[in-house]
Short mmCIF file of C-alpha atoms in Angstrom, two decimals:
data_model
loop_
_atom_site.label_atom_id
_atom_site.label_comp_id
_atom_site.label_asym_id
_atom_site.label_seq_id
_atom_site.Cartn_x
_atom_site.Cartn_y
_atom_site.Cartn_z
CA MET T 402 80.59 -0.89 -25.03
CA ARG T 403 78.55 -3.00 -22.32
CA ILE T 404 77.65 -6.69 -23.46
CA PHE T 405 74.63 -8.59 -21.71
CA LEU T 406 73.77 -12.14 -22.46
CA VAL T 407 70.25 -12.90 -21.25
CA ARG T 408 68.86 -16.57 -21.03
CA HIS T 409 65.30 -16.89 -22.32
CA GLY T 410 62.51 -17.32 -20.00
CA VAL T 411 60.86 -20.58 -18.82
CA ALA T 412 59.15 -22.17 -21.89
CA GLU T 413 56.41 -24.76 -22.48
CA ASN T 414 56.19 -26.29 -25.88
CA LYS T 415 58.81 -23.94 -27.36
CA ARG T 416 56.79 -20.82 -26.06
CA LEU T 417 57.14 -18.61 -23.19
CA SER T 418 55.17 -19.45 -20.17
CA GLU T 419 53.37 -17.07 -18.20
CA PHE T 420 56.05 -17.37 -15.60
CA GLY T 421 58.73 -17.30 -18.19
CA ARG T 422 57.32 -14.03 -19.48
CA ALA T 423 57.43 -12.48 -15.81
CA GLN T 424 61.10 -13.65 -15.45
CA ILE T 425 61.94 -11.68 -18.61
CA ARG T 426 60.15 -8.61 -17.74
CA GLU T 427 61.91 -8.48 -14.70
CA SER T 428 65.17 -9.20 -16.21
CA ALA T 429 64.19 -6.52 -18.77
CA LEU T 430 63.53 -4.07 -15.90
CA LYS T 431 66.83 -4.92 -14.23
CA LEU T 432 68.53 -3.87 -17.38
CA LYS T 433 66.46 -0.84 -17.96
CA GLY T 434 67.32 0.40 -14.65
CA MET T 435 70.96 0.47 -15.41
CA GLU T 436 70.29 3.29 -17.70
CA LEU T 437 71.74 1.73 -20.75
CA SER T 438 72.22 3.86 -23.99
CA GLY T 439 72.40 3.04 -27.63
CA VAL T 440 70.92 -0.48 -26.76
CA VAL T 441 71.35 -2.95 -29.72
CA LEU T 442 69.28 -6.28 -29.12
CA CYS T 443 69.53 -9.38 -30.76
CA SER T 444 68.18 -12.81 -30.24
CA SER T 445 68.56 -16.66 -31.23
CA PRO T 446 65.80 -17.30 -33.63
CA GLU T 447 64.30 -20.18 -31.50
CA LEU T 448 60.81 -18.87 -30.53
CA ARG T 449 61.56 -19.04 -26.85
CA ALA T 450 64.27 -16.59 -27.33
CA VAL T 451 62.36 -14.37 -29.83
CA GLU T 452 59.48 -13.91 -27.18
CA SER T 453 61.92 -13.00 -24.76
CA ALA T 454 63.42 -10.32 -26.96
CA GLU T 455 59.91 -9.17 -27.85
CA ILE T 456 59.46 -8.26 -24.11
CA ILE T 457 63.06 -6.74 -23.77
CA LYS T 458 62.36 -4.83 -26.89
CA GLU T 459 59.06 -3.37 -25.67
CA GLU T 460 60.58 -2.40 -22.00
CA PHE T 461 63.29 -0.43 -23.85
CA GLY T 462 60.94 1.05 -26.45
CA LEU T 463 63.03 -0.35 -29.27
CA GLU T 464 61.73 -0.59 -32.77
CA LYS T 465 63.27 -3.86 -33.54
CA PHE T 466 65.90 -6.56 -33.02
CA GLU T 467 67.87 -8.96 -35.07
CA GLN T 468 67.58 -12.71 -35.28
CA CYS T 469 71.09 -13.96 -34.96
CA GLY T 470 71.97 -17.89 -35.99
CA TRP T 471 75.12 -17.31 -33.73
CA LEU T 472 73.01 -17.37 -30.81
CA GLY T 473 70.87 -20.36 -31.68
CA ALA T 474 70.52 -23.41 -29.23
CA TRP T 475 72.61 -25.61 -31.49
CA VAL T 476 75.75 -23.59 -31.68
CA SER T 477 78.72 -23.69 -29.06
CA GLY T 478 79.77 -21.01 -26.63
CA LEU T 479 82.80 -20.34 -28.78
CA ASP T 480 80.38 -19.35 -31.63
CA VAL T 481 78.54 -17.22 -29.35
CA ALA T 482 81.77 -15.47 -28.05
CA GLY T 483 82.72 -14.99 -31.80
CA GLY T 484 79.15 -13.53 -32.64
CA LEU T 485 79.29 -11.08 -29.70
CA VAL T 486 82.62 -9.90 -30.83
CA ARG T 487 81.37 -9.16 -34.21
CA ALA T 488 78.29 -7.62 -33.18
CA SER T 489 80.00 -5.31 -30.71
CA GLU T 490 82.17 -4.14 -33.23
CA ALA T 491 79.19 -2.75 -35.05
CA CYS T 492 77.69 -0.90 -31.95
CA ASN T 493 78.16 2.44 -30.87
CA PRO T 494 81.32 2.18 -28.70
CA THR T 495 79.41 3.71 -25.49
CA GLY T 496 76.27 1.62 -26.34
CA ALA T 497 75.20 -1.70 -24.97
CA LEU T 498 74.33 -4.97 -26.83
CA ILE T 499 71.84 -7.46 -25.26
CA ALA T 500 71.86 -10.93 -26.65
CA VAL T 501 69.12 -13.57 -25.74
CA SER T 502 70.36 -16.97 -26.07
CA HIS T 503 70.39 -20.51 -24.20
CA MET T 504 71.82 -22.74 -21.91
CA PRO T 505 74.53 -24.32 -21.87
CA GLN T 506 75.83 -21.58 -24.46
CA ILE T 507 75.57 -18.73 -21.86
CA GLU T 508 77.03 -20.88 -18.90
CA ASP T 509 79.74 -22.19 -21.12
CA LEU T 510 81.06 -18.75 -22.10
CA ALA T 511 80.46 -17.19 -18.62
CA SER T 512 82.35 -20.30 -17.22
CA ALA T 513 85.42 -19.88 -19.70
CA LEU T 514 85.58 -16.40 -18.50
CA GLY T 515 85.89 -17.40 -14.94
CA CYS T 516 81.96 -17.11 -13.72
CA ARG T 517 80.53 -20.31 -12.17
CA GLU T 518 77.27 -19.26 -11.77
CA PRO T 519 74.25 -21.27 -13.36
CA ALA T 520 72.38 -19.86 -16.27
CA ASP T 521 68.77 -20.11 -15.03
CA ASN T 522 66.10 -18.96 -17.14
CA GLY T 523 65.84 -14.99 -17.18
CA SER T 524 69.57 -14.72 -15.86
CA ILE T 525 71.73 -11.91 -17.11
CA PHE T 526 75.55 -11.97 -17.56
CA GLU T 527 77.59 -9.30 -18.14
CA ILE T 528 80.50 -10.06 -20.44
CA ASP T 529 83.58 -7.97 -20.64
CA PRO T 530 84.10 -6.48 -24.10
CA GLU T 531 88.00 -7.46 -23.82
CA GLY T 532 87.03 -11.02 -23.07
CA GLU T 533 88.77 -11.10 -19.66
CA TRP T 534 85.84 -11.65 -17.40
CA ALA T 535 82.05 -12.54 -16.92
CA LYS T 536 79.51 -11.89 -14.24
CA ARG T 537 75.86 -12.76 -13.20
CA LEU T 538 73.73 -9.74 -12.51
#
């Protein structure tokens, strides 16, 4: 199981800007280039994250993705961590979970796992399924 957190693209008035859409397309292509299999996609219910997940869904040719409150802009990094654990348990052990969320949740979680890189819009972090490390891609 591989776990990835993606920060939504740049938004204006809660919707992705054209630049934000381009950021997420680039992120999606980077993930797609990793030849991931058994991809499960989930997203914060916030519009900018949902629009980001739609772009990733299209790039991967997925039929759907799930909106998850535990990825919302109002939750803590610990809530995101707990949700990732629960979601990954439901996934194929050889698959990949891609979750679209927000700052500071992504940065807080990555920092707690030893990665001090900024969570810029469109950034991707891989999270160790055992909770030992995180790295920005």
